[in-house]
Coordinates of C-alpha atoms in Angstrom, one line a residue:
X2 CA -28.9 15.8 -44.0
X3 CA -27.1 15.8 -40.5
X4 CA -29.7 13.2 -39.5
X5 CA -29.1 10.5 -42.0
X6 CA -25.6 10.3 -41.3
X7 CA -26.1 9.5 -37.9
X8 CA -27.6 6.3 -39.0
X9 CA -24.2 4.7 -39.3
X10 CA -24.0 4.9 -35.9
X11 CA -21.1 7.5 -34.6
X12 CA -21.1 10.5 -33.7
X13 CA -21.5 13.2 -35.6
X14 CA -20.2 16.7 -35.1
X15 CA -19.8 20.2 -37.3
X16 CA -18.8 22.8 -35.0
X17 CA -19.1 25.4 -37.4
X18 CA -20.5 26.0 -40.6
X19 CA -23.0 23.3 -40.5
X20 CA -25.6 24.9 -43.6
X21 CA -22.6 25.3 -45.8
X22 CA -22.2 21.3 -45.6
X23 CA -25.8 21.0 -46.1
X24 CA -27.0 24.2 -48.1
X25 CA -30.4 22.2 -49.0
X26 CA -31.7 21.6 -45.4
X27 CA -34.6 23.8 -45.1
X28 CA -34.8 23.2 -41.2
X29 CA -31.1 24.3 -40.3
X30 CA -31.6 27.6 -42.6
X31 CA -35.0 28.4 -40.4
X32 CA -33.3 28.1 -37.1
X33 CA -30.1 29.6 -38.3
X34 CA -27.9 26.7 -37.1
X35 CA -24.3 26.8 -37.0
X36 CA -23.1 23.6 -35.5
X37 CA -24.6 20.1 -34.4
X38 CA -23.9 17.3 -32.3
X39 CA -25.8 14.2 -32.1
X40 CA -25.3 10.9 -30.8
X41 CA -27.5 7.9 -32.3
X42 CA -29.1 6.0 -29.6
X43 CA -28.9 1.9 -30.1
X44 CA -30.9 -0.6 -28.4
X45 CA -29.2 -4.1 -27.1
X46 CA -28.7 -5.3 -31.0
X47 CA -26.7 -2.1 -31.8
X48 CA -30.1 -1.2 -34.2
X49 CA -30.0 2.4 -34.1
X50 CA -33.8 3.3 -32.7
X51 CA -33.3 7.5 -32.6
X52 CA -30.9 9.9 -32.2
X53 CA -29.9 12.5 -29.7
X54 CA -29.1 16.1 -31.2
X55 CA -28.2 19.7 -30.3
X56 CA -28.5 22.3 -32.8
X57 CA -27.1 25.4 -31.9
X58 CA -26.9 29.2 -33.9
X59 CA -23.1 29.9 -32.1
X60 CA -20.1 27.4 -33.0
X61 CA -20.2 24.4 -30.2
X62 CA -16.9 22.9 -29.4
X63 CA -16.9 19.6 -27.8
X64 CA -14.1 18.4 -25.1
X65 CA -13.8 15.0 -23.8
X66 CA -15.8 15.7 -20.6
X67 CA -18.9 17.5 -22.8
X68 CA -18.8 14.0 -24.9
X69 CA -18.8 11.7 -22.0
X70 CA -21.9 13.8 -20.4
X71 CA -23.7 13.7 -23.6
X72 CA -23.0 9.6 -23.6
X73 CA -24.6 9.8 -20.2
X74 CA -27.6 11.5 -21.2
X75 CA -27.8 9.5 -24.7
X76 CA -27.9 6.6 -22.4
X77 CA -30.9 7.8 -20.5
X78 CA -32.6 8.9 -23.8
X79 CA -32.5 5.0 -24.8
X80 CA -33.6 3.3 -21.9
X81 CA -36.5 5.6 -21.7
X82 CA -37.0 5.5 -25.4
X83 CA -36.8 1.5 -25.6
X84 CA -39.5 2.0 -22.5
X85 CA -41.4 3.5 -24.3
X86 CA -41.9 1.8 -27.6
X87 CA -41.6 -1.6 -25.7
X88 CA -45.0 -0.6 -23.9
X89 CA -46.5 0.5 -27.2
X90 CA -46.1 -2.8 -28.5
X91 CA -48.0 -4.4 -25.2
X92 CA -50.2 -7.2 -26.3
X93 CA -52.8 -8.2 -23.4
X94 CA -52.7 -11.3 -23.9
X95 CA -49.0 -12.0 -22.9
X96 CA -49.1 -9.0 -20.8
X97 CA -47.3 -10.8 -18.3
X98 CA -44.4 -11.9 -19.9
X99 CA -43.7 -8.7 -22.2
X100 CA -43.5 -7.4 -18.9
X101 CA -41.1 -9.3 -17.8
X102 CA -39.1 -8.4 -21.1
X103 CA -39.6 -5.0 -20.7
X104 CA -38.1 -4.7 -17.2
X105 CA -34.9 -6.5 -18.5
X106 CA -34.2 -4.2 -21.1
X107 CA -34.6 -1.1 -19.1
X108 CA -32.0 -3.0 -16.8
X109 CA -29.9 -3.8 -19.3
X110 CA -30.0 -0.1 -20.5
X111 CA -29.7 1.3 -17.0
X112 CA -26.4 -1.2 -16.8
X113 CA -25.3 0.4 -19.9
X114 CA -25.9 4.0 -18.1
X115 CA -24.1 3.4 -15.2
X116 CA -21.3 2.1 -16.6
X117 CA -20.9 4.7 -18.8
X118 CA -21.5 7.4 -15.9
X119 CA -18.7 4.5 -13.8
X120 CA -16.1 5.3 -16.5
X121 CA -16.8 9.0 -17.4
X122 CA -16.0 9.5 -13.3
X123 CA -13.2 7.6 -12.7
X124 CA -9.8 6.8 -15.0
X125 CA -10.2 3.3 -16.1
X126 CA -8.3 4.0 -19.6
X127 CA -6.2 0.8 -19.6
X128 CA -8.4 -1.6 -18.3
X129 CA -10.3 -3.0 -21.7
X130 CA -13.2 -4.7 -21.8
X131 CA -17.0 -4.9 -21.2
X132 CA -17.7 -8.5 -19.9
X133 CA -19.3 -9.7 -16.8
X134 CA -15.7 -10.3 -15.4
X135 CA -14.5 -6.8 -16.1
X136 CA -16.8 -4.8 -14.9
X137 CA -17.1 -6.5 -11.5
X138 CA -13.3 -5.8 -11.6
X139 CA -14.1 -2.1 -12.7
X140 CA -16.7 -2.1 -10.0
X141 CA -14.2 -3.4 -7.0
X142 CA -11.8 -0.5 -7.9
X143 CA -14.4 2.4 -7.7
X144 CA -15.3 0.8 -4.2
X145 CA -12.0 0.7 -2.4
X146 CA -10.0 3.1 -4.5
X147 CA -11.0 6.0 -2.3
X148 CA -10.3 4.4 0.9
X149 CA -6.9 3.5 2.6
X150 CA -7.5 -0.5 2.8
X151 CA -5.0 -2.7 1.3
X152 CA -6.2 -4.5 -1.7
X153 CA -5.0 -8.2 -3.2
X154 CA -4.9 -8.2 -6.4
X155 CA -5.1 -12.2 -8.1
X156 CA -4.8 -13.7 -11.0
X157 CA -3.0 -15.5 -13.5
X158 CA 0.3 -13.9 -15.1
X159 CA -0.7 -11.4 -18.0
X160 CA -4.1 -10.4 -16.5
X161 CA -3.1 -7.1 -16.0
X162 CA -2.8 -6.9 -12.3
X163 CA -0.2 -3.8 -12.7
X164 CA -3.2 -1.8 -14.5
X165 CA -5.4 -2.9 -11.6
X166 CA -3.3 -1.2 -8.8
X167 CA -2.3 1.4 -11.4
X168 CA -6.2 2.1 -11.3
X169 CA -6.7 2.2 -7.5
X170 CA -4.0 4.7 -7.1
X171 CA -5.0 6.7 -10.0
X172 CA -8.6 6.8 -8.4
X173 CA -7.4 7.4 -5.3
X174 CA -6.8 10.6 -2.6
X175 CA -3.2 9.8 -2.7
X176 CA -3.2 10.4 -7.0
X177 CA -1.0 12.9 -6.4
X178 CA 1.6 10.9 -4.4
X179 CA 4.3 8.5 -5.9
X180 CA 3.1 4.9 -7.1
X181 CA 6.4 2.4 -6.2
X182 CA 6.4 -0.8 -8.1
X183 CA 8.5 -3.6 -6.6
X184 CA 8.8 -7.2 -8.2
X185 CA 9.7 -9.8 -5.3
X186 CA 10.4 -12.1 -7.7
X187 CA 13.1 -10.0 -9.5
X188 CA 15.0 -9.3 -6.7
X189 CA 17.9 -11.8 -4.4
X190 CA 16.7 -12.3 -1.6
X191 CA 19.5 -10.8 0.1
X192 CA 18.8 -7.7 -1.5
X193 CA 14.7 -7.6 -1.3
X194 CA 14.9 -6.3 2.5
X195 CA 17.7 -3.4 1.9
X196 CA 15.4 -2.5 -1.4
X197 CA 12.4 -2.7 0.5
X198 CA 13.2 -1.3 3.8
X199 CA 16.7 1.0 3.2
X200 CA 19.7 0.6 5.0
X201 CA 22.3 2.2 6.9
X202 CA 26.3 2.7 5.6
X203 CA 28.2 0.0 6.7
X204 CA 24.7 -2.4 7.6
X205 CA 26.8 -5.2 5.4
X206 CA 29.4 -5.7 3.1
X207 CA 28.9 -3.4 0.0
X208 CA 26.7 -1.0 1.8
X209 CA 29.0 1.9 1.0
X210 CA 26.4 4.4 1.8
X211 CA 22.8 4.9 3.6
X212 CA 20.2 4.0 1.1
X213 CA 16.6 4.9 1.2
X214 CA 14.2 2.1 0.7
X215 CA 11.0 1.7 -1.7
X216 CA 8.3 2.4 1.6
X217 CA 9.5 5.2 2.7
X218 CA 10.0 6.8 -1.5
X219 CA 6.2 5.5 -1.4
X220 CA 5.7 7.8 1.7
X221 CA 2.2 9.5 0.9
X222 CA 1.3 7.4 -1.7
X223 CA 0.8 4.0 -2.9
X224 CA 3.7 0.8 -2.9
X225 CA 2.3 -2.0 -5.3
X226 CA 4.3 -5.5 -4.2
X227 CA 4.0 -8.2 -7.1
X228 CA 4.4 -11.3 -6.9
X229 CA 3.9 -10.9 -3.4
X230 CA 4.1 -15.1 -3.0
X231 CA 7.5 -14.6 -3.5
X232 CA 8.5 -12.9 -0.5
X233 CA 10.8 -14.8 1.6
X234 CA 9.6 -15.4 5.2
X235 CA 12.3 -12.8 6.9
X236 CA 10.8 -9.8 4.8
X237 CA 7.4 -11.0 5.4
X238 CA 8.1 -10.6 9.0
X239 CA 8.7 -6.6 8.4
X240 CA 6.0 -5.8 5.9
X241 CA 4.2 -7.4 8.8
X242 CA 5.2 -4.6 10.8
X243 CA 4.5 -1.8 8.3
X244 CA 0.9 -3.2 7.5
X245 CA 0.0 -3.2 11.7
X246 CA 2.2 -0.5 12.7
X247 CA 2.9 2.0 9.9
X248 CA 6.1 2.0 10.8
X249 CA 10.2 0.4 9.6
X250 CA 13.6 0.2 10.7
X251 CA 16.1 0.0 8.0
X252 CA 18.5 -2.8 7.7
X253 CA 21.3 -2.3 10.4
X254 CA 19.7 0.6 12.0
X255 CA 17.1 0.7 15.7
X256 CA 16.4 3.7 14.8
X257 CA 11.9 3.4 14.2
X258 CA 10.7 5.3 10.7
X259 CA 7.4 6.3 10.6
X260 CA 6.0 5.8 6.6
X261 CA 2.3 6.8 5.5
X262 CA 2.0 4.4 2.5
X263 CA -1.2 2.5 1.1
X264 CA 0.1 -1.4 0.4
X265 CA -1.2 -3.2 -2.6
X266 CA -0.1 -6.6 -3.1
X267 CA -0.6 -8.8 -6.4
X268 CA 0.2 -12.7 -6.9
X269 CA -0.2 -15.4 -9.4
X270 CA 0.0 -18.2 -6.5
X271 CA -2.0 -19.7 -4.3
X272 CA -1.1 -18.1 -1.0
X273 CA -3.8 -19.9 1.3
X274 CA -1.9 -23.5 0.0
X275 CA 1.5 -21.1 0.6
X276 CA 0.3 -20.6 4.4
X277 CA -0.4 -24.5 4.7
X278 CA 3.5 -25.1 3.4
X279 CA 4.7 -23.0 6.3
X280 CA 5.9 -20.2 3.0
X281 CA 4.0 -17.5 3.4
X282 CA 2.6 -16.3 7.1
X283 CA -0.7 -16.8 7.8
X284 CA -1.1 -13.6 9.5
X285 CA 0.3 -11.5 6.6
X286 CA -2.2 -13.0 4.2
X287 CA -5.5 -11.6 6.7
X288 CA -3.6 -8.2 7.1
X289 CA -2.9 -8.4 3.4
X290 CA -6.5 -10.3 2.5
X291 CA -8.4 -7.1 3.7
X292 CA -10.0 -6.3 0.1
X293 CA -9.4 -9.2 -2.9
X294 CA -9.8 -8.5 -6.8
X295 CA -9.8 -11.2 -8.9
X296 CA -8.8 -10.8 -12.3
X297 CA -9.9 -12.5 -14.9
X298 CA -8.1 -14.8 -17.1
X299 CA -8.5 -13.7 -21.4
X300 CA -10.3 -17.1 -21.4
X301 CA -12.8 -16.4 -19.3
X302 CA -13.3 -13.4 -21.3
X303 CA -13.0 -13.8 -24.9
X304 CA -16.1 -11.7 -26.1
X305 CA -13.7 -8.9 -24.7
X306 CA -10.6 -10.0 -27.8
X307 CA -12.4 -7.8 -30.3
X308 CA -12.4 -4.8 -28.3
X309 CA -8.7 -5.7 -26.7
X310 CA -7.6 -5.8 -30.4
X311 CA -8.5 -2.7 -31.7
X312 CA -7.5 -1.0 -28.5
X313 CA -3.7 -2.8 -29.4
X314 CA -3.8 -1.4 -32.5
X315 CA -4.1 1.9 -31.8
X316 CA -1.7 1.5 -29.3
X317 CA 1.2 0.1 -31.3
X318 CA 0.3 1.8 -34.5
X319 CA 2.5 5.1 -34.0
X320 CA 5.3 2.9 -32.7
X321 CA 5.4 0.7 -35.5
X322 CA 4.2 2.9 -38.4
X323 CA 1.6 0.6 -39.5
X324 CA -2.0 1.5 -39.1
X325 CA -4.3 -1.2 -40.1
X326 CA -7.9 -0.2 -40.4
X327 CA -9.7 -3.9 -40.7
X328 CA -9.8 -7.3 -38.9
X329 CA -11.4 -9.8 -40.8
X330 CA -13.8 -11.6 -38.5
X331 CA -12.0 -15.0 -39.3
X332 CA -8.8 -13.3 -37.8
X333 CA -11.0 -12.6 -34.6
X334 CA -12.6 -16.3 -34.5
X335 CA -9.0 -18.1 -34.7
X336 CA -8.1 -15.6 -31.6
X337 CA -11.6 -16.3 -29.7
X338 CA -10.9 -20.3 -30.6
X339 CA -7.1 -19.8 -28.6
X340 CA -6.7 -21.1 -25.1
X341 CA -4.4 -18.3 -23.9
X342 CA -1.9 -19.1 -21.4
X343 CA -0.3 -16.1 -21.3
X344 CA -3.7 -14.1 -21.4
X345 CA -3.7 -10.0 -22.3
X346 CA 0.2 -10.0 -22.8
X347 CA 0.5 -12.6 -25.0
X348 CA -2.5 -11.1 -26.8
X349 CA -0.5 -8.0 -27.5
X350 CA 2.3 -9.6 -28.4
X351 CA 0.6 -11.7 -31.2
X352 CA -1.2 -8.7 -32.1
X353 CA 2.0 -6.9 -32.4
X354 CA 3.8 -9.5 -34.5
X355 CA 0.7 -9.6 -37.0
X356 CA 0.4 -6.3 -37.6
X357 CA 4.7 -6.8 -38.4
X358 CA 3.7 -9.0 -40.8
X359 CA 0.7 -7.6 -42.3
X360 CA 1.0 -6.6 -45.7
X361 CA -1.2 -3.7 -45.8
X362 CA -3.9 -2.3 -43.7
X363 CA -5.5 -5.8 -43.2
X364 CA -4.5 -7.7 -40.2
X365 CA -3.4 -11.1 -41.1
X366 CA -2.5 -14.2 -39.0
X367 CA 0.3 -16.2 -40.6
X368 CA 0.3 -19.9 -39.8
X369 CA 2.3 -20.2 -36.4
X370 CA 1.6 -16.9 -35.0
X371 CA -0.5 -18.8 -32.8
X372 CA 1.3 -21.1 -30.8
X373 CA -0.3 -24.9 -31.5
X374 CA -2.7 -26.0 -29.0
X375 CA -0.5 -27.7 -25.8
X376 CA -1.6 -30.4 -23.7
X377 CA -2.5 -29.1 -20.5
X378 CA -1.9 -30.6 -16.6
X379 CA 1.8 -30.6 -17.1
X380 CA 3.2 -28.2 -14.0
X381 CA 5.6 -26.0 -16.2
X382 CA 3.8 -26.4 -19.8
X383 CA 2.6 -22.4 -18.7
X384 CA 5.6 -21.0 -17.8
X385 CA 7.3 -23.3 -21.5
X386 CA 4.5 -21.8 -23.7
X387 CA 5.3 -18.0 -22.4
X388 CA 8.7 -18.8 -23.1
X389 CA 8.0 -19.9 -26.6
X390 CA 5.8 -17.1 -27.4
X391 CA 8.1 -14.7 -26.2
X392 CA 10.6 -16.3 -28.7
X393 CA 8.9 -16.3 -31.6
X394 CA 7.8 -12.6 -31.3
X395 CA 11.4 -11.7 -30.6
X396 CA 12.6 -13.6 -34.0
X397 CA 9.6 -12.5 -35.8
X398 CA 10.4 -8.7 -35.1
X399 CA 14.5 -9.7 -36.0
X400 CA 12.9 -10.8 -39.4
X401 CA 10.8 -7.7 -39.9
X402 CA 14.3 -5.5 -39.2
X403 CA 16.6 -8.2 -40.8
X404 CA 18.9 -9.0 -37.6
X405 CA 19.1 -5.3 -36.7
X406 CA 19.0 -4.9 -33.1
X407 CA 19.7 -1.5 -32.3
X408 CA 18.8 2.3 -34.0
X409 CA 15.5 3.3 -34.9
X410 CA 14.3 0.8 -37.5
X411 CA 16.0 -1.6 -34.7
X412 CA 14.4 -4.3 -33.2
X413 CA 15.0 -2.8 -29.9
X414 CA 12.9 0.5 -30.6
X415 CA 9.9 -1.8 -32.0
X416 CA 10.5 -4.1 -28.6
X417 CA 10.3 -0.7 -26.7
X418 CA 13.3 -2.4 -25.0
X419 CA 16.8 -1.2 -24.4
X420 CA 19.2 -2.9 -27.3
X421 CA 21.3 -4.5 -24.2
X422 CA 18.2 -5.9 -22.3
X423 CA 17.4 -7.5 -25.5
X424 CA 20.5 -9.0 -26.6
X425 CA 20.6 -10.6 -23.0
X426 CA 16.9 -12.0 -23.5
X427 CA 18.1 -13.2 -26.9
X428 CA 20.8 -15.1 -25.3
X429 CA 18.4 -16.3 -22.7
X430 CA 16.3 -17.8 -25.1
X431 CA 19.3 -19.1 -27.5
X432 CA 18.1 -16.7 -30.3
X433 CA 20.6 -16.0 -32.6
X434 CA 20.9 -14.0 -36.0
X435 CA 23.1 -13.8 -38.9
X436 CA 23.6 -10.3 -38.2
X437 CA 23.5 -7.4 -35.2
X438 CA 23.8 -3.8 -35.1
X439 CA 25.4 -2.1 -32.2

């Protein structure tokens, strides 16, 4: 029957047709059923404890939005079903304490429920996880996503910060505006102001003609500033300007621009020890201060790598034609039992570099995948262990394509990198290979 598959706890669904896939069931002749949907309903040990149905005698399609409203209700059904059988088994003599348990799981359950009803309203795709960490994260963004406050995002490199103001825009009333990413750090400093700000023809040498900057191409939407520590003092002066005033001047014109753009900022550093140094201004970091998200680092989150993992494998497997359909649980202890400097990114890299050299559709860990464990304290050893990650993915994805570079069985195409861009980072990093396709 219907109902006994649901005991391996998904979903299951027959829009159509359902007594021809089960011409025995008695119950589904006498109400003349045509399709079924149920969702099994688990209490906190993932036991499944019941199941939530509809049986219907028309064909019942099910879009994304039905299923996340039926997850809703399913949620519901189980905290009121574990209510129910956790007062059944009362025993007056620790009436008291059963209590006591009994309130905690119907939180717990009602946590479940409105993070399930947090997600099913708002676009949170990218951001993976269900710890503590991330849903206080998750939480943060629902709150100031529909305002117009500026948000600092912090946290260590590879947290995902770019996802987080990704998700406040997303979430936002401006959604349908542009979101502008600048790196600070990427840029000279004597070109941040002119990319930030514009300029006018002739405003220095090389300016052959006016050029619009990133605040006013973010006008009606949303301008995300990373690395925001980065930010030499005279171009802190103008965002100054824009946070207070909503308003610019391009470099080498008077002329006042007004600009309606949200600011969200993201660093790595420590900008109240920056302020101290006389490096960052201390009256940017209030007017930028208004709304802080921290983001967790992966190893403050570990019990999240399982979910992280299959989430990177589904995302990588159309663009590297592998699909691996099991993790050994020794694969996921050796990745909880990692330190990880690098934190999500370096996860997906080493996720992507196993599943390269995976055999078949079991993921595998080869000895050195992992980086060995570093001694920790030393300033750089962070910014040196990102470096040799990065190295060995590149030269493990060169093996995998045996030196090709470019073309679609390139390393380039696996990379999702342009060939050029990686043949300068391969220089960069002094990796060479016995032989390159153009």
């Amino acid at each position: 029957t219907p109902c006994k598959q649901i005991l391996s706890g998904e979903i299951q669904h027959y829009p159509d047709d359902i007594q021809r896939t089960f011409p025995a069931n008695s119950l589904l002749r006498d109400l003349d059923a045509r399709s079924y949907l149920a969702i099994p309903l688990t209490d906190e040990t993932g036991t499944v404890v019941g199941h939530l149905a509809v049986i219907d005698d028309m064909p019942l399609e099910a879009d994304e939005r039905e299923l996340s409203i039926f997850h809703i209700f399913a949620a519901r059904a189980t905290a009121e079903l574990i209510r129910r059988q956790a007062v059944r088994q009362l025993d007056d003599s620790r009436q008291r304490e059963d209590r006591l348990r009994i309130e905690r799981r119907r939180m717990e359950a009602e946590v479940a429920f409105l993070r399930e009803e947090l997600r099913s309203r708002s676009d949170f795709s990218e951001i993976v996880g269900e710890s503590d960490g991330i849903w206080k994260v998750l939480r943060s963004i629902d709150m100031v996503a529909p305002t117009d406050s500026t948000v600092l995002i912090l946290g260590e490199t590879g947290t995902g910060k770019e996802l987080v103001a990704r998700a406040i825009h997303t979430n936002s009333k401006r959604h349908n505006g542009p979101f502008v990413r600048v790196n600070c750090a990427a840029l000279p400093e004597a070109l941040l102001e002119s990319e930030l700000f514009g300029h006018e023809h002739g405003a220095f040498t090389g300016a052959i003609r006016q050029r619009t900057g990133r605040f006013e191409l973010a006008d009606g939407g949303t301008i995300f500033l990373d690395e925001i520590g980065e930010m030499p003092l005279p171009a802190q002066s103008r965002l100054l300007r824009i946070l207070q005033e909503q308003e610019l001047e391009r470099v080498g014109s008077s002329q006042t621009i007004r600009v309606d753009t949200r600011v969200l900022a993201a660093t790595n550093r420590n900008l109240l020890d920056m302020v101290d140094d006389g490096t960052f201004r201390e009256d940017l970091y209030y007017r930028l201060n208004v709304f802080p998200i921290q983001v967790p680092a992966l190893r403050e989150r570990k019990e999240d790598i399982p979910t992280l993992v299959r989430f990177f494998l589904k995302k990588l497997a159309e663009r590297l034609g592998r699909k691996i359909e099991s993790v050994p649980s020794d694969v996921i202890a050796a990745l909880q039992d990692y330190n990880w400097p690098g934190n999500v990114r370096e996860l997906e890299n080493i996720v992507e570099r196993a599943m390269i050299l995976s055999p078949d559709d079991t993921l595998l860990l080869p000895s050195g995948v992992i980086p060995a464990r570093r001694q920790r304290g030393v300033k750089n050893s962070v910014l040196r262990s990102l470096a040799d990650v990065e190295t060995e993915h590149i030269r493990a994805v060169l093996d995998h394509t045996k030196g090709t570079i470019a073309g679609p069985q390139g390393a380039a195409r696996i990379l999702d990198m342009n060939p050029n861009t990686l043949r300068s980072r391969m220089e960069k990093l002094g990796i060479t290979v016995e032989r390159t396709n153009a």
